Amino acid sequence: MSNCEQCIVREFSSLKALKKDELLKIADCKTSYTIKKGETIFTEGENVNGIFCVKDGICKLSKLSPNGKDQIIKLVKKGELLGQRSMISDEPVNLSAIALEDMEVCFIPKTEIMGFFDKNNQFSMNVMKTICGDLKDADDHTVSMAQKTVKERLAETLIYLESTFGKNTDESLNIQLSREELAGMIGTATESCIRLLSDFKKLGLIELDGKKITLKDLNKLKRMAE
């Protein structure tokens, strides 16, 4: 039984407002899973009936368009929660969550979590703030998709990947996305994404080595993203 009190998810998510007895309740009712890279945590349209705590690993939240293209809406890293919104709105999830690397997650049933809303004001506020933050991000994403060129969006996404997920010792981006996934984040065809990466390389903005991407000129990329 892992300890919810010392868990990374508690530090970084709305769960930080929960008191000791509430955390013990969670520890008793949660189920822990190992999700392998490429496996699905939940699928669009599913009734999840609870939340997932991401203890380790990264997953993508994406939507399949009618033509079969995977549009990546958000990347979720360790310390975050999945499924808060659909739990509160009482609706099926509107995105699919798929592991980009091996993950450790815990599932807490809705019946337990909803009880905390009545008794713990700070917890309710935290959940609302998180959902508002997600909405703000979604608004920014919509504006970026509508007003920025694919080139600007790629620059913006590369900066986001470095600032959110960090770098390896060799300076390359810690998170390794396939060209298809990167294209799915910036909302373009895979071929266009490959072409743009090669243009960025020629301009000395990035270095490419297989799947590895290293950002060489952050300032130029920032100027381009604006």
Coordinates of C-alpha atoms in Angstrom, one line a residue:
M1 CA 0.0 0.0 0.0
S2 CA 1.7 3.2 -1.1
N3 CA 1.3 6.2 1.1
C4 CA -1.0 8.9 -0.2
E5 CA 0.3 11.4 2.3
Q6 CA 3.8 11.3 0.8
C7 CA 2.7 11.0 -2.8
I8 CA 3.9 13.4 -5.5
V9 CA 0.3 13.8 -6.8
R10 CA -0.8 15.2 -3.5
E11 CA 2.0 17.8 -3.6
F12 CA 1.1 19.2 -7.0
S13 CA -2.7 18.7 -7.4
S14 CA -5.9 19.7 -5.8
L15 CA -5.5 16.8 -3.4
K16 CA -3.0 18.9 -1.3
A17 CA -6.0 20.3 0.6
L18 CA -7.1 16.9 1.9
K19 CA -6.6 16.2 5.6
K20 CA -4.9 13.1 7.1
D21 CA -8.1 11.2 7.7
E22 CA -9.3 12.0 4.1
L23 CA -6.0 10.7 2.7
L24 CA -6.3 7.5 4.7
K25 CA -9.8 7.0 3.2
I26 CA -8.3 7.4 -0.3
A27 CA -5.4 5.0 0.5
D28 CA -8.0 2.4 1.4
C29 CA -10.1 2.7 -1.7
K30 CA -7.6 3.4 -4.5
T31 CA -6.4 0.9 -7.0
S32 CA -2.9 1.2 -8.4
Y33 CA -2.0 0.3 -12.0
T34 CA 1.1 0.1 -14.2
I35 CA 0.2 1.3 -17.7
K36 CA 2.6 0.4 -20.5
K37 CA 3.7 2.9 -23.1
G38 CA 1.1 3.0 -25.9
E39 CA -1.7 1.6 -23.6
T40 CA -4.9 3.5 -23.0
I41 CA -6.0 4.8 -19.6
F42 CA -9.5 5.7 -20.8
T43 CA -11.2 6.3 -24.2
E44 CA -13.3 9.2 -25.4
G45 CA -16.9 8.6 -24.6
E46 CA -16.2 6.3 -21.6
N47 CA -17.8 6.8 -18.2
V48 CA -14.7 6.9 -15.9
N49 CA -16.5 7.4 -12.6
G50 CA -13.5 8.7 -10.7
I51 CA -10.2 10.3 -11.1
F52 CA -6.7 9.0 -12.0
C53 CA -3.6 10.3 -10.1
V54 CA -0.5 10.2 -12.3
K55 CA 2.3 9.0 -10.0
D56 CA 4.8 8.6 -12.8
G57 CA 5.1 8.9 -16.5
I58 CA 3.4 11.1 -19.2
C59 CA 0.3 10.6 -21.2
K60 CA -1.4 12.5 -24.1
L61 CA -5.0 13.6 -24.0
S62 CA -6.2 13.5 -27.6
K63 CA -9.3 13.5 -29.8
L64 CA -9.7 11.4 -32.9
S65 CA -11.0 13.5 -35.8
P66 CA -13.5 12.0 -38.3
N67 CA -10.6 11.5 -40.8
G68 CA -8.7 9.4 -38.3
K69 CA -6.1 12.0 -37.3
D70 CA -5.1 12.2 -33.7
Q71 CA -5.3 15.8 -32.4
I72 CA -3.3 16.1 -29.2
I73 CA -5.0 18.6 -26.8
K74 CA -2.7 18.3 -23.8
L75 CA 0.2 16.4 -22.3
V76 CA -0.2 15.3 -18.6
K77 CA 2.8 14.6 -16.4
K78 CA 3.4 13.1 -13.0
G79 CA 1.8 14.9 -10.2
E80 CA -1.4 15.7 -12.1
L81 CA -4.9 14.3 -12.0
L82 CA -7.0 13.0 -14.9
G83 CA -10.8 13.1 -15.1
Q84 CA -11.7 15.9 -12.7
R85 CA -14.0 17.7 -15.1
S86 CA -16.0 14.8 -16.3
M87 CA -16.4 13.7 -12.7
I88 CA -18.0 17.0 -11.7
S89 CA -20.0 17.5 -14.9
D90 CA -21.2 13.9 -14.6
E91 CA -20.5 13.3 -18.3
P92 CA -18.4 10.7 -20.2
V93 CA -14.8 11.8 -20.8
N94 CA -14.4 13.8 -24.1
L95 CA -10.8 12.9 -24.7
S96 CA -8.7 9.7 -24.7
A97 CA -5.7 9.3 -22.4
I98 CA -2.8 7.3 -23.9
A99 CA 0.5 6.6 -22.2
L100 CA 3.6 8.1 -24.0
E101 CA 5.9 6.1 -21.7
D102 CA 5.4 3.6 -18.9
M103 CA 3.2 5.0 -16.2
E104 CA 2.1 4.5 -12.6
V105 CA -1.4 5.6 -11.9
C106 CA -3.9 5.3 -9.1
F107 CA -7.6 5.3 -9.5
I108 CA -9.9 6.8 -6.9
P109 CA -13.6 6.2 -7.2
K110 CA -16.0 9.1 -7.6
T111 CA -18.1 8.1 -4.6
E112 CA -15.1 8.8 -2.3
I113 CA -14.0 12.0 -3.9
M114 CA -17.4 13.6 -4.0
G115 CA -17.7 13.2 -0.3
F116 CA -14.8 15.6 0.2
F117 CA -16.6 18.4 -1.7
D118 CA -19.1 18.8 1.1
K119 CA -16.6 18.8 3.9
N120 CA -13.5 20.4 2.6
N121 CA -13.9 23.9 1.1
Q122 CA -10.3 24.3 0.1
F123 CA -10.4 21.1 -1.8
S124 CA -13.4 22.2 -3.8
M125 CA -11.7 25.5 -4.6
N126 CA -8.5 23.7 -5.7
V127 CA -10.5 21.5 -8.1
M128 CA -12.4 24.6 -9.5
K129 CA -9.1 26.5 -10.0
T130 CA -7.6 23.5 -11.8
I131 CA -10.6 23.3 -14.2
C132 CA -10.4 27.0 -14.8
G133 CA -6.7 26.7 -15.6
D134 CA -7.5 24.0 -18.1
L135 CA -10.2 26.2 -19.7
K136 CA -7.7 29.0 -20.0
D137 CA -5.2 26.7 -21.6
A138 CA -7.8 25.5 -24.0
D139 CA -8.7 29.1 -24.9
D140 CA -5.0 29.9 -25.6
H141 CA -4.7 26.7 -27.6
T142 CA -7.8 27.7 -29.7
V143 CA -6.4 31.2 -30.4
S144 CA -3.0 29.8 -31.2
M145 CA -4.5 27.3 -33.7
A146 CA -6.6 30.0 -35.3
Q147 CA -4.1 32.9 -35.5
K148 CA -0.6 31.4 -35.7
T149 CA 1.1 29.8 -38.6
V150 CA 2.2 26.1 -38.4
K151 CA 5.8 27.4 -38.1
E152 CA 4.9 29.6 -35.2
R153 CA 3.0 26.8 -33.5
L154 CA 5.9 24.4 -33.9
A155 CA 8.3 26.9 -32.3
E156 CA 5.8 27.5 -29.5
T157 CA 5.4 23.7 -28.9
L158 CA 9.1 23.0 -28.8
I159 CA 9.6 25.7 -26.2
Y160 CA 6.6 24.3 -24.2
L161 CA 8.1 20.8 -24.3
E162 CA 11.5 22.0 -23.0
S163 CA 10.0 24.2 -20.2
T164 CA 7.5 21.6 -19.1
F165 CA 9.4 18.3 -19.3
G166 CA 13.0 19.5 -19.2
K167 CA 16.2 18.3 -20.9
N168 CA 18.4 15.2 -20.8
T169 CA 22.1 15.4 -19.8
D170 CA 22.9 15.7 -23.5
E171 CA 20.6 18.8 -23.7
S172 CA 18.0 17.0 -25.9
L173 CA 14.3 17.2 -25.0
N174 CA 13.4 14.9 -22.2
I175 CA 10.1 13.9 -23.7
Q176 CA 10.4 12.0 -27.0
L177 CA 7.5 12.3 -29.3
S178 CA 7.1 10.7 -32.7
R179 CA 6.9 13.0 -35.6
E180 CA 3.3 12.0 -35.9
E181 CA 2.6 13.0 -32.3
L182 CA 4.4 16.3 -32.7
A183 CA 2.3 17.0 -35.8
G184 CA -0.8 16.1 -33.8
M185 CA 0.1 18.7 -31.2
I186 CA 0.6 21.5 -33.8
G187 CA -2.4 20.4 -35.9
T188 CA -0.7 19.7 -39.2
A189 CA 0.1 16.8 -41.4
T190 CA 3.1 14.6 -40.4
E191 CA 4.9 15.4 -43.7
S192 CA 4.6 19.2 -43.0
C193 CA 6.0 18.7 -39.5
I194 CA 9.0 16.7 -40.8
R195 CA 9.6 19.4 -43.4
L196 CA 9.4 22.2 -40.9
L197 CA 11.8 20.4 -38.4
S198 CA 14.3 20.1 -41.3
D199 CA 13.9 23.8 -42.0
F200 CA 14.5 24.6 -38.3
K201 CA 17.6 22.5 -38.4
K202 CA 18.9 24.3 -41.5
L203 CA 18.3 27.6 -39.7
G204 CA 20.4 26.4 -36.7
L205 CA 17.4 26.5 -34.3
I206 CA 17.4 22.8 -33.5
E207 CA 19.5 19.7 -33.8
L208 CA 18.0 16.4 -34.8
D209 CA 19.2 12.9 -34.0
G210 CA 16.7 10.2 -34.8
K211 CA 13.7 11.0 -32.5
K212 CA 15.8 13.3 -30.4
I213 CA 15.4 17.0 -30.7
T214 CA 17.8 19.5 -29.1
L215 CA 16.9 23.2 -29.0
K216 CA 19.9 25.2 -30.1
D217 CA 18.6 28.8 -30.2
L218 CA 15.9 29.4 -27.6
N219 CA 15.7 33.2 -28.2
K220 CA 15.2 32.9 -31.9
L221 CA 12.5 30.2 -31.3
K222 CA 10.8 32.5 -28.8
R223 CA 10.8 35.4 -31.3
M224 CA 9.4 33.1 -33.9
A225 CA 6.6 31.8 -31.6
E226 CA 5.4 35.3 -30.9

